[in-house]
Every structure is written in structure tokens, then in C-alpha cells.
Short mmCIF file of C-alpha atoms in Angstrom, two decimals:
data_model
loop_
_atom_site.label_atom_id
_atom_site.label_comp_id
_atom_site.label_asym_id
_atom_site.label_seq_id
_atom_site.Cartn_x
_atom_site.Cartn_y
_atom_site.Cartn_z
CA MET A 1 -18.55 -1.60 18.27
CA PHE A 2 -15.23 -0.27 17.87
CA PRO A 3 -12.23 -2.95 16.95
CA LYS A 4 -10.69 -2.13 19.83
CA LEU A 5 -7.13 -3.04 17.96
CA GLY A 6 -8.37 -0.94 14.94
CA GLY A 7 -5.55 0.87 13.39
CA LEU A 8 -3.01 -0.14 16.38
CA LEU A 9 -0.30 1.79 15.53
CA ALA A 10 -1.03 4.25 12.44
CA SER A 11 -0.96 6.90 14.26
CA THR A 12 0.87 6.23 17.65
CA LEU A 13 4.73 3.85 16.39
CA ALA A 14 6.98 5.02 15.11
CA VAL A 15 10.32 3.88 11.90
CA PHE A 16 11.51 1.26 12.05
CA PRO A 17 15.22 1.92 9.18
CA PHE A 18 16.88 5.35 10.10
CA ILE A 19 16.56 8.15 7.39
CA GLU A 20 17.90 10.66 9.07
CA SER A 21 19.81 11.43 11.81
CA CYS A 22 19.23 15.21 12.51
CA SER A 23 17.67 16.76 15.49
CA PRO A 24 13.74 16.32 16.75
CA VAL A 25 13.21 19.31 17.64
CA VAL A 26 11.76 22.01 14.81
CA PRO A 27 13.19 25.38 14.96
CA HIS A 28 10.22 27.79 14.57
CA TYR A 29 6.02 28.10 15.54
CA PHE A 30 3.77 28.58 13.84
CA ARG A 31 -0.13 27.30 12.74
CA ALA A 32 0.06 25.25 9.79
CA ALA A 33 -3.53 26.37 8.47
CA ASP A 34 -1.39 29.89 7.85
CA VAL A 35 1.08 28.00 5.21
CA SER A 36 -0.55 24.34 3.43
CA ARG A 37 -0.69 24.34 -0.02
CA THR A 38 -2.94 22.68 -2.41
CA VAL A 39 -1.23 19.65 -4.72
CA THR A 40 -1.49 17.78 -7.82
CA LEU A 41 -1.52 14.21 -8.74
CA ALA A 42 1.00 14.61 -11.31
CA GLN A 43 3.75 17.11 -8.85
CA VAL A 44 3.28 14.55 -6.05
CA GLN A 45 3.93 11.75 -8.91
CA ASN A 46 6.88 14.14 -10.25
CA ASP A 47 8.25 15.15 -7.07
CA LEU A 48 8.62 11.49 -5.17
CA GLY A 49 7.65 8.83 -6.82
CA LYS A 50 11.66 7.34 -8.36
CA PHE A 51 12.23 8.12 -5.14
CA LEU A 52 9.43 5.64 -2.66
CA SER A 53 9.93 2.13 -2.64
CA LYS A 54 8.43 -0.46 -4.89
CA GLY A 55 5.38 -1.08 -4.89
CA THR A 56 4.53 1.99 -3.78
CA GLN A 57 1.36 3.56 -4.76
CA ILE A 58 0.51 6.91 -5.53
CA PHE A 59 -2.65 7.92 -6.89
CA GLY A 60 -6.05 10.78 -6.99
CA PRO A 61 -10.26 10.49 -7.66
CA SER A 62 -10.00 9.43 -10.96
CA SER A 63 -8.31 5.60 -9.63
CA PRO A 64 -11.00 2.81 -9.39
CA ASN A 65 -8.84 2.51 -6.06
CA PHE A 66 -9.28 5.61 -4.10
CA ALA A 67 -12.83 5.30 -2.90
CA ASN A 68 -11.82 2.16 -1.15
CA ALA A 69 -8.27 4.60 0.12
CA THR A 70 -10.60 6.15 1.24
CA ASP A 71 -13.39 4.73 2.59
CA ARG A 72 -13.70 6.18 6.86
CA TRP A 73 -16.34 4.11 8.65
CA ALA A 74 -18.12 8.03 10.24
CA GLN A 75 -18.95 9.40 7.22
CA SER A 76 -19.57 11.77 8.61
CA SER A 77 -16.20 12.33 9.07
CA MET A 78 -14.83 12.02 5.87
CA PRO A 79 -12.04 14.75 5.11
CA ALA A 80 -12.88 17.01 3.10
CA ASN A 81 -10.56 16.97 0.07
CA ILE A 82 -7.99 14.32 -0.50
CA GLU A 83 -5.88 15.34 -3.03
CA VAL A 84 -3.50 12.56 -3.79
CA VAL A 85 -2.97 9.20 -1.94
CA ILE A 86 0.52 7.17 -1.33
CA GLU A 87 0.23 4.06 -0.16
CA VAL A 88 3.74 2.45 0.76
CA ALA A 89 5.34 -0.13 0.76
CA GLN A 90 8.02 0.52 2.84
CA GLU A 91 8.06 2.17 6.12
CA ALA A 92 10.82 4.23 5.23
CA ASP A 93 9.15 5.40 2.48
CA VAL A 94 7.27 7.19 5.01
CA ALA A 95 9.47 9.78 6.25
CA LYS A 96 10.64 10.66 2.99
CA ILE A 97 6.12 10.93 1.82
CA VAL A 98 6.76 14.10 5.85
CA ARG A 99 9.68 15.45 5.00
CA TYR A 100 8.70 15.72 1.66
CA CYS A 101 5.30 17.91 2.97
CA TYR A 102 7.37 19.68 5.38
CA GLN A 103 9.39 21.04 3.46
CA ASN A 104 6.82 21.84 0.87
CA SER A 105 3.90 23.84 3.30
CA ILE A 106 1.68 20.63 2.23
CA ASP A 107 -0.94 19.01 4.73
CA PHE A 108 -0.40 14.63 5.24
CA LEU A 109 -2.92 12.32 7.36
CA THR A 110 -2.27 8.78 7.77
CA TYR A 111 -5.41 6.40 7.54
CA ASN A 112 -4.89 2.65 8.39
CA ARG A 113 -8.44 0.90 9.43
CA GLY A 114 -10.84 5.05 8.63
CA HIS A 115 -11.71 4.47 12.12
CA GLY A 116 -12.41 8.23 14.17
CA LEU A 117 -16.16 10.17 14.39
CA LYS A 118 -14.15 13.45 15.48
CA ASN A 119 -15.44 16.86 13.70
CA THR A 120 -12.02 17.74 13.01
CA LEU A 121 -10.76 15.14 10.90
CA ALA A 122 -13.20 16.79 8.47
CA LYS A 123 -11.40 19.82 7.82
CA PHE A 124 -8.30 17.67 6.19
CA GLN A 125 -6.76 18.39 2.54
CA GLY A 126 -3.53 17.62 0.95
CA ILE A 127 -1.71 14.05 0.97
CA GLN A 128 -3.55 10.64 2.28
CA ILE A 129 -0.11 8.55 4.00
CA ASN A 130 -1.76 4.87 3.81
CA LEU A 131 0.08 1.91 5.56
CA SER A 132 -2.46 -0.90 4.70
CA GLN A 133 0.66 -2.59 2.97
CA LEU A 134 2.52 -2.32 6.31
CA THR A 135 0.77 -5.02 8.27
CA GLY A 136 3.90 -7.41 9.62
CA ILE A 137 4.14 -9.00 12.46
CA THR A 138 7.72 -10.59 13.61
CA ILE A 139 7.89 -12.49 17.16
CA GLN A 140 11.19 -12.08 18.91
CA PRO A 141 13.58 -14.81 19.34
CA ASP A 142 12.82 -13.41 23.63
CA ARG A 143 9.21 -14.58 22.57
CA ASN A 144 8.67 -12.62 24.92
CA SER A 145 7.70 -9.24 22.13
CA ALA A 146 6.72 -8.70 19.02
CA LEU A 147 7.58 -6.28 15.77
CA PHE A 148 4.53 -4.85 14.46
CA GLN A 149 4.12 -2.82 11.74
CA GLY A 150 1.84 0.37 11.57
CA GLY A 151 -0.83 -1.15 9.25
CA VAL A 152 -1.93 -4.24 11.28
CA TYR A 153 -5.29 -4.29 12.83
CA ALA A 154 -7.30 -5.72 15.52
CA ASP A 155 -8.11 -9.12 13.71
CA ILE A 156 -4.81 -9.19 12.40
CA VAL A 157 -3.10 -9.18 15.21
CA ILE A 158 -5.37 -11.60 16.71
CA ASP A 159 -5.46 -14.18 14.57
CA THR A 160 -1.46 -13.99 14.07
CA LEU A 161 -0.57 -14.49 17.56
CA TRP A 162 -3.03 -16.84 18.50
CA GLU A 163 -1.84 -19.15 16.07
CA GLN A 164 1.48 -18.49 17.11
CA GLY A 165 0.52 -18.97 20.65
CA TYR A 166 0.36 -15.84 22.17
CA ILE A 167 -2.19 -13.24 23.14
CA VAL A 168 -2.31 -9.30 24.27
CA SER A 169 -5.65 -8.85 26.03
CA GLN A 170 -5.51 -9.65 29.33
CA TYR A 171 -3.00 -7.50 29.98
CA GLY A 172 -4.09 -3.87 30.57
CA LEU A 173 -3.92 -1.40 27.74
CA ILE A 174 -1.93 -2.28 24.65
CA SER A 175 0.24 0.95 25.23
CA ASP A 176 0.50 -0.58 28.48
CA ASP A 177 3.06 -2.95 27.07
CA PHE A 178 5.60 -1.03 24.22
CA LEU A 179 8.69 -1.16 24.64
CA SER A 180 9.94 0.67 21.48
CA LEU A 181 7.92 3.03 18.90
CA ASN A 182 9.67 4.13 15.69
CA VAL A 183 8.57 6.82 14.86
CA VAL A 184 7.81 9.59 12.10
CA LEU A 185 7.98 13.47 13.67
CA ALA A 186 6.71 15.92 12.20
CA ASN A 187 9.30 17.26 9.64
CA GLY A 188 10.27 14.13 8.89
CA THR A 189 12.67 12.96 12.11
CA THR A 190 12.92 9.28 12.86
CA VAL A 191 13.48 8.55 16.18
CA ALA A 192 13.18 5.26 18.27
CA VAL A 193 11.57 6.31 21.56
CA ASP A 194 11.24 4.72 24.57
CA SER A 195 11.91 5.04 27.93
CA SER A 196 15.49 5.50 27.98
CA SER A 197 14.76 7.50 24.10
CA HIS A 198 13.17 10.06 23.92
CA SER A 199 11.62 8.78 27.36
CA ASP A 200 9.34 12.56 27.83
CA LEU A 201 7.70 11.86 23.93
CA PHE A 202 7.61 7.51 24.70
CA TRP A 203 5.11 9.51 27.68
CA ALA A 204 3.28 11.38 25.09
CA MET A 205 2.69 8.48 22.72
CA LYS A 206 1.38 6.13 25.15
CA GLY A 207 -2.33 8.40 24.92
CA ALA A 208 -2.32 10.87 22.75
CA GLY A 209 0.82 9.42 20.03
CA HIS A 210 -1.74 10.75 17.03
CA ASN A 211 -0.58 14.57 17.89
CA PHE A 212 3.12 13.73 17.70
CA GLY A 213 4.24 11.78 15.19
CA ILE A 214 2.85 7.85 12.87
CA VAL A 215 4.06 4.77 14.28
CA THR A 216 5.59 2.97 11.62
CA SER A 217 6.49 -0.27 14.15
CA ALA A 218 6.68 -1.05 16.76
CA TYR A 219 7.69 -3.16 20.13
CA ILE A 220 5.44 -4.70 21.75
CA LYS A 221 5.18 -7.02 24.89
CA ILE A 222 3.26 -10.24 24.12
CA TYR A 223 1.90 -13.35 26.33
CA PRO A 224 1.38 -16.73 25.90
CA LYS A 225 -1.92 -18.30 25.86
CA VAL A 226 -2.67 -20.20 28.83
CA VAL A 227 -6.18 -21.47 27.30
CA SER A 228 -7.01 -23.33 24.15
CA THR A 229 -10.66 -21.39 24.37
CA TRP A 230 -12.32 -19.45 25.33
CA HIS A 231 -16.55 -18.68 27.18
CA TYR A 232 -19.86 -16.91 25.64
CA HIS A 233 -22.70 -16.06 27.06
CA ASN A 234 -24.83 -14.13 24.52
CA TYR A 235 -28.42 -12.65 26.08
CA VAL A 236 -31.34 -11.68 24.18
CA TRP A 237 -33.78 -9.73 27.00
CA SER A 238 -36.85 -7.85 26.80
CA GLN A 239 -37.60 -4.08 28.01
CA GLN A 240 -39.23 -5.46 31.62
CA GLN A 241 -35.76 -6.97 32.34
CA LEU A 242 -33.88 -3.99 32.28
CA GLU A 243 -33.38 -2.44 35.67
CA THR A 244 -32.87 -6.66 36.84
CA VAL A 245 -30.17 -6.78 34.15
CA PHE A 246 -28.63 -3.43 35.48
CA GLU A 247 -28.95 -4.04 39.25
CA ALA A 248 -27.15 -7.29 38.38
CA LEU A 249 -24.84 -5.74 36.53
CA ASN A 250 -23.37 -3.83 39.81
CA LYS A 251 -23.05 -6.75 41.74
CA PHE A 252 -21.04 -8.12 39.42
CA GLN A 253 -18.41 -5.56 38.15
CA GLY A 254 -18.90 -3.41 41.25
CA LYS A 255 -16.57 -0.53 40.54
CA GLY A 256 -13.10 -1.91 38.86
CA GLN A 257 -14.06 -5.07 39.50
CA ILE A 258 -15.23 -7.44 36.76
CA PRO A 259 -13.20 -10.69 37.76
CA ALA A 260 -10.05 -10.70 35.72
CA LEU A 261 -10.33 -13.66 34.10
CA MET A 262 -14.07 -12.32 32.32
CA GLY A 263 -12.25 -9.73 29.34
CA VAL A 264 -15.91 -8.56 28.61
CA ASN A 265 -18.90 -7.86 28.60
CA PHE A 266 -20.99 -5.37 25.84
CA GLY A 267 -24.60 -4.71 26.03
CA GLN A 268 -26.57 -2.36 23.87
CA PHE A 269 -30.32 -0.75 23.52
CA SER A 270 -31.46 -1.56 19.48
CA ILE A 271 -34.36 -2.57 16.99
CA TYR A 272 -34.36 -5.61 15.72
CA PRO A 273 -37.51 -5.96 13.57
CA THR A 274 -37.80 -10.05 13.61
CA ILE A 275 -38.08 -9.65 17.66
CA ASN A 276 -40.07 -6.33 17.45
CA ALA A 277 -39.98 -3.23 15.92
CA THR A 278 -41.31 -0.24 17.73
CA GLU A 279 -38.99 -1.65 21.73
CA ALA A 280 -35.36 -2.08 21.33
CA ILE A 281 -34.61 -5.19 23.21
CA LEU A 282 -31.76 -5.78 25.14
CA THR A 283 -28.82 -7.27 24.69
CA TRP A 284 -26.21 -8.83 27.13
CA SER A 285 -23.13 -10.62 25.53
CA PHE A 286 -19.55 -11.85 28.19
CA ALA A 287 -16.60 -13.41 26.90
CA TYR A 288 -14.73 -15.73 29.95
CA ASP A 289 -10.62 -16.85 29.43
CA GLY A 290 -10.93 -19.83 30.42
CA PRO A 291 -13.47 -23.57 30.93
CA ALA A 292 -17.96 -22.71 30.56
CA ALA A 293 -18.28 -23.97 34.02
CA ALA A 294 -16.16 -21.22 35.20
CA ALA A 295 -18.24 -18.72 33.38
CA GLU A 296 -21.33 -19.80 33.84
CA GLU A 297 -20.29 -19.97 38.25
CA LEU A 298 -20.16 -16.28 37.78
CA LEU A 299 -22.98 -15.82 34.94
CA ALA A 300 -25.58 -17.74 37.45
CA PRO A 301 -27.16 -14.06 38.28
CA PHE A 302 -27.70 -13.81 34.30
CA ASN A 303 -29.44 -17.25 34.22
CA ALA A 304 -31.56 -16.72 36.41
CA ILE A 305 -33.14 -13.50 34.66
CA PRO A 306 -36.00 -14.21 31.81
CA ASN A 307 -34.67 -14.33 28.43
CA ILE A 308 -35.87 -13.92 24.81
CA SER A 309 -33.08 -16.27 23.96
CA SER A 310 -29.25 -17.52 25.44
CA THR A 311 -26.75 -18.79 23.24
CA MET A 312 -23.42 -20.06 24.39
CA GLY A 313 -20.12 -21.96 23.17
CA ASP A 314 -16.94 -22.49 23.74
CA VAL A 315 -14.63 -20.92 20.46
CA ASP A 316 -10.74 -19.95 19.82
CA TYR A 317 -9.97 -16.36 20.79
CA ALA A 318 -9.22 -15.59 17.07
CA ASP A 319 -12.63 -16.90 16.67
CA LEU A 320 -14.31 -14.66 19.19
CA LEU A 321 -15.05 -11.28 17.76
CA VAL A 322 -17.44 -13.81 15.12
CA ALA A 323 -19.10 -15.50 17.88
CA GLN A 324 -19.44 -11.75 19.98
CA GLY A 325 -21.12 -10.61 16.93
CA THR A 326 -18.18 -7.14 17.13
CA ASP A 327 -16.03 -8.25 13.80
CA SER A 328 -15.60 -6.21 10.28
CA ASN A 329 -18.02 -7.64 9.03
CA SER A 330 -21.00 -7.46 11.60
CA ALA A 331 -23.72 -5.67 11.05
CA SER A 332 -23.00 -2.51 14.29
CA CYS A 333 -18.89 -2.37 12.42
CA GLN A 334 -20.38 -1.21 9.43
CA PRO A 335 -19.77 2.00 7.76
CA GLY A 336 -22.21 4.83 7.96
CA PRO A 337 -23.60 9.14 8.53
CA PHE A 338 -23.54 8.84 12.87
CA VAL A 339 -23.91 11.36 14.83
CA GLY A 340 -23.62 10.82 18.58
CA SER A 341 -22.03 10.78 22.21
CA SER A 342 -19.89 9.00 24.85
CA ALA A 343 -19.04 9.01 28.25
CA TRP A 344 -17.31 7.05 30.52
CA LEU A 345 -18.67 6.28 34.07
CA GLN A 346 -17.25 3.92 37.13
CA THR A 347 -21.26 2.39 37.65
CA TYR A 348 -24.43 2.56 36.13
CA ASN A 349 -27.84 3.98 37.31
CA VAL A 350 -30.23 2.30 36.99
CA THR A 351 -33.57 4.62 37.09
CA SER A 352 -31.17 6.55 34.23
CA GLN A 353 -30.19 3.98 31.97
CA ARG A 354 -34.50 2.96 31.69
CA GLN A 355 -34.79 6.94 30.64
CA ILE A 356 -31.93 6.56 28.12
CA TYR A 357 -34.56 3.64 27.01
CA ASN A 358 -37.18 4.76 27.28
CA SER A 359 -35.85 8.59 25.02
CA SER A 360 -34.55 6.36 22.41
CA ASN A 361 -38.13 4.61 21.57
CA GLU A 362 -39.75 7.69 21.89
CA LYS A 363 -36.94 9.58 18.90
CA ILE A 364 -37.44 6.51 16.98
CA ALA A 365 -41.41 6.59 17.11
CA GLN A 366 -40.49 10.02 15.69
CA ASN A 367 -38.57 9.46 13.54
CA PRO A 368 -38.97 5.17 12.47
CA GLY A 369 -35.86 5.28 9.16
CA LEU A 370 -33.12 5.90 12.13
CA ALA A 371 -34.40 2.49 14.18
CA ALA A 372 -31.68 0.02 11.87
CA GLY A 373 -28.79 2.31 12.24
CA ALA A 374 -30.00 3.81 16.41
CA ARG A 375 -27.58 1.94 18.57
CA VAL A 376 -27.29 2.67 22.36
CA PHE A 377 -23.51 0.80 23.87
CA LEU A 378 -22.50 0.22 26.26
CA GLU A 379 -19.03 -2.29 28.18
CA GLY A 380 -17.71 -3.55 30.16
CA TYR A 381 -13.98 -4.52 30.69
CA SER A 382 -11.74 -6.29 33.21
CA THR A 383 -8.50 -2.74 34.89
CA GLU A 384 -7.42 -4.64 37.25
CA ALA A 385 -4.01 -4.79 34.92
CA THR A 386 -4.83 -1.47 34.37
CA GLN A 387 -5.72 0.00 37.85
CA ALA A 388 -1.75 -1.44 39.23
CA ILE A 389 -0.25 0.69 36.41
CA ASP A 390 1.28 3.56 37.67
CA PRO A 391 -0.66 6.66 35.91
CA GLY A 392 2.56 8.82 35.95
CA THR A 393 4.63 6.64 33.43
CA SER A 394 1.70 7.24 30.55
CA ALA A 395 -0.76 10.73 29.21
CA TYR A 396 -3.39 8.29 29.62
CA PRO A 397 -5.98 9.49 32.33
CA HIS A 398 -8.88 7.23 32.70
CA ARG A 399 -7.50 5.15 34.31
CA ASP A 400 -10.30 5.24 37.01
CA GLU A 401 -12.67 4.90 34.56
CA TYR A 402 -14.39 1.72 33.97
CA LEU A 403 -17.85 1.30 32.20
CA LEU A 404 -17.50 2.72 28.01
CA VAL A 405 -20.67 3.71 26.84
CA PHE A 406 -21.27 5.83 23.89
CA ILE A 407 -24.93 6.37 21.88
CA LEU A 408 -24.44 6.40 17.59
CA VAL A 409 -27.44 7.41 15.19
CA ALA A 410 -26.74 6.74 11.33
CA THR A 411 -28.14 9.52 10.55
CA PRO A 412 -29.31 11.19 6.27
CA PRO A 413 -28.48 14.74 6.59
CA SER A 414 -32.07 16.18 7.24
CA LEU A 415 -32.25 14.30 11.05
CA VAL A 416 -29.04 15.76 12.04
CA SER A 417 -30.38 17.83 14.02
CA PHE A 418 -32.58 15.53 15.80
CA SER A 419 -30.46 12.64 16.31
CA GLN A 420 -27.75 15.62 17.26
CA ALA A 421 -30.16 15.90 19.68
CA TRP A 422 -31.24 12.68 20.92
CA ALA A 423 -26.91 11.87 21.71
CA ASP A 424 -26.81 15.46 23.23
CA GLU A 425 -30.42 14.66 25.90
CA THR A 426 -28.22 10.98 26.21
CA LEU A 427 -25.10 11.82 27.56
CA ALA A 428 -26.39 14.47 29.76
CA LEU A 429 -28.69 11.32 31.11
CA TRP A 430 -25.28 9.41 31.63
CA ARG A 431 -23.58 12.56 33.35
CA GLU A 432 -26.43 13.43 36.04
CA SER A 433 -26.12 9.69 37.04
CA GLU A 434 -23.09 10.19 39.12
CA PRO A 435 -23.49 13.89 39.54
CA GLY A 436 -19.84 15.62 41.66
CA ARG A 437 -17.68 13.69 38.70
CA ARG A 438 -16.72 16.08 36.25
CA PRO A 439 -17.58 14.50 32.46
CA THR A 440 -14.76 12.35 31.20
CA THR A 441 -14.44 10.57 27.27
CA TYR A 442 -13.07 7.66 25.69
CA ILE A 443 -10.29 9.53 23.31
CA ASN A 444 -11.42 6.87 20.23
CA TYR A 445 -14.90 7.76 20.57
CA ALA A 446 -15.16 11.67 20.87
CA VAL A 447 -16.93 13.28 18.77
CA GLY A 448 -15.19 17.06 19.23
CA ASN A 449 -17.82 18.40 21.42
CA GLU A 450 -15.88 17.41 24.27
CA PRO A 451 -13.62 19.61 26.53
CA LEU A 452 -10.86 18.63 26.09
CA GLU A 453 -9.95 17.97 29.49
CA SER A 454 -12.10 14.83 29.19
CA ILE A 455 -9.82 13.00 26.81
CA TYR A 456 -6.32 14.06 28.38
CA GLY A 457 -7.41 14.06 31.65
CA TYR A 458 -7.87 17.02 34.90
CA ALA A 459 -4.42 16.18 36.40
CA GLY A 460 -2.17 18.18 34.68
CA GLN A 461 -2.05 16.47 31.43
CA LEU A 462 -3.36 18.60 29.33
CA PRO A 463 -0.35 21.17 29.87
CA LYS A 464 2.48 18.89 29.57
CA LEU A 465 1.56 17.68 26.03
CA ARG A 466 0.93 21.06 24.87
CA ALA A 467 4.39 21.94 25.97
CA LEU A 468 5.57 19.28 24.10
CA LYS A 469 4.22 19.65 21.78
CA ALA A 470 6.13 22.93 21.47
CA LYS A 471 8.91 20.70 21.16
CA TYR A 472 8.85 18.44 18.82
CA ASP A 473 5.42 19.66 17.00
CA PRO A 474 5.53 23.16 16.84
CA GLN A 475 4.39 23.34 13.26
CA ASN A 476 0.48 21.47 14.73
CA LYS A 477 0.88 18.87 11.48
CA PHE A 478 -1.00 16.87 13.14
CA ARG A 479 -3.86 17.81 14.27
CA TRP A 480 -6.63 16.01 12.31
CA TYR A 481 -7.82 13.57 15.67
CA ASN A 482 -8.43 14.91 18.69
CA PRO A 483 -6.05 18.20 18.35
CA VAL A 484 -4.17 19.14 22.24
CA VAL A 485 -3.31 22.09 19.96
CA THR A 486 -6.03 23.62 17.80
CA ASP A 487 -6.35 26.03 15.42
#
């Protein structure tokens, strides 16, 4: 399970102290890939060291900090050659580094938590800008918003806000709650971006921000917590219950009708050797923003299905990820050399789910060594608030998509072709399960072989994004993660 707030701001937010106030429009349009050049650690230390804040670290591959600083969740998308890492101590440092790279034709990549399956990441060579020290969260005087620095991620956000009586869930997409973004553009210019300042860029940042700038901090709406605990219920079922479970899920969630307080429900097919070493089991977890009695009333159909195990409890929201097994230390969040594919669905086709389950067992039987790192994930979220937003206010294109599904297989090099064929077959079954609908892909789960329209939408979003790209990043410096303009 990928953390939903992992790297929350790094590729979608902006800069706080304004270093420069020149025009954000760069005057020429050409491919950055044609002009980028290599750098050395000594060169960067000499050129930049004296201009960056105290506490900023500049190091290269020989440093003991390098491996941890460049580690990626999907090791198969590891950049080809990170020559220098700069771990910034202040937001102002980001603009200085980007301006230096722009003036010297050096490629740069912003790093927060190392998420991303996209194959374009593997092509990067240049300077990596780490935001890991920028983890400040400041509740604003209005008590309705907070300033988040660009290095925050799920655990920090959830824990900090919960301790102070706030949450950010249940209110639509995180990007729907953006108030203002402090953004460093490709030429090192810093701009404040909101509905009245660079409003065209604000639209683009809410759904495709990694193509346009580095968000070093952002003002985002927050909401007071209403209850003191969330109720969770985790189930384990054998494959004999598969059809019954998915029929119950379809009745429970309809098409985009998951009850608003049932914030998340998700499951997976995977091998648990302590239960069955050769046959995948079906696990599912529900999380409800409220008391157990109300949650269990909704879950009565699932309680009626015979299970291998059933566990429940009531916890602080800050402890919910651990209870559901999706925290950063959980097995499903550990890094690996992953191969995979992903799709959106509106409902579960029960027949297709059985085919995908059977296929998974067959593939593992052919290569048992893949069993420990192979999972088919299925996620559902309450989308009432997301659907209520005018789709024209942001570049995000998937407000009518409700269920997120994907397969990941941790794969050694010798079995990449085998695992990719497995992932492709699974994706085809999902797409065929809803005939007449065009392919759609969640941007954070894209692997690199999807049509760009499936990521950015079929309603004219992509041409508009490319026009804005020519305006704000004509050299295509931000092209490493789901680029709207490819080389």
C-alpha cells in the first residue's frame, strides 16, 4: 500500500521566502535533454556551498549518507546517475540550486520520500535536491489552515495534526484543499500560486504539479477532528469466499457511493505462508470515522461471510495506519524491484476478479520465488467530497473513478519479462471488465507504458497542460515523473 500523503508537497507546492521577482516566463523553448551536462561534487561545493544556508549538506556517492538519501521505494526506477545530493536546510536554498542548474544546463530532481514507479525516473542524471529537512507544519491563526513545508509526508502530517485536534481526510483530495502554493519554477524564479495569482498555474498544479515546479511549502485547509477514535475491522477470507465478498462490496459501495464516514476500505490477494503456502488469501480492511456500533452496522454483510480471521478495534487516527498494516514500516510499504500495472474501476466485475485471482496462483506456481513479493491491491475511498468539486477547478481528471486497483510483483532481473506479462494480463482483465470505458490511470501508480490521456484525462486537459508547460517550463526541466511533454 502506498502512503497517500507520501511526498505530499515536493512536486506540487512552492517557495516561501522570495529570492527573486522576475517574470516566470522563460524566453526560449528547447529540449533540456539536448543540453544537460555532468557535474562533480567538488564543482558544486565550490560554486554553491557558500551561498546555501547553514545546515545544508552537499555530498556525493562516496558519502555514507548517499545510499539512504537516494533510496527509492521502487528500486527498478532508481535514477541512472545521481552525481550530487543537496539536502537543503531552508526553503530559500531550493531556488538558489534550481537557478544554478538552469544557468549551467544541469538536470535536477526533487526528492522527498522516494516514491514512484515511473520508468522515466530511471533516466535521470544530475543533482538531486532533498527536502527531507523541510518538515515544518504551522497551524495558522485562523485555525482553518496550516503551512506545510515540502518535506512532509503521511506519518508527520497525520501525527502532527491529530495531536493538535485536526485532520485532513474526509474532505476530498488534498489538492482540493490547497489555498496557496510557494513554487520554485524551472529557471529558479519563486512565485506564490493561488486562485488569483498565476491562476492558470494553480489549476495545473492541482493534478499535474510535478510538471511545473517544486513546492517548498503550501497553505492547505485543515479541519477539526469530530471524534476521538476511528473504528477498524480487518478480515481474512479464503478463496472460496471470493465471489461472495466482491458481491457484498459492490452492494456496499455502489458506483461512487461508499458511505462518507467509511473513509477507506481496501484489500489484496497475496500468499501468507502461515495460512497457505501455495494459495493466495483475500484480506480486507475497513476504517470508519466514528464509533464501532455505527461501523459494524454497515459491516453486517461482511460479518456474515465465514472468515479465517476477523479483528477489530478503535484507535486514534494517528494509529490507524499501523492497525491496518499500511504504515511506512509495514510489509506492503517495503521497497523492492517492482514490476506492476494499475487501473481505475467504477465497480468490481466478480468474474474478472476470479480470473485475476486464479491467474495469480498460476503464476506463483510457475515461479514460487515470487510469492513473497507479489500482491494484487484493491482500494476504495469515500468520494462524496471529491465528486462535489467542480472538475473545471483543477487538472485532476478522475472524479468519476471510484476504485483503485493495481498489481505489484517484486521481481529479480531474470524474471522481469515474466512478471511484466503477468502485470499486463492483469491490467487487460481489469480494462475488459468494464467494456466501453476508456483506460484510466492514477498518476501516482503509473509505471510508464500508459497513454498520457489515461493519466491526465480525455476532456482537453492534456493540450491545456502542454500550453502551460511551454509558458512555465519551456525547457522541460520537470520531465522525470509522468511528463506531459516527452523527449
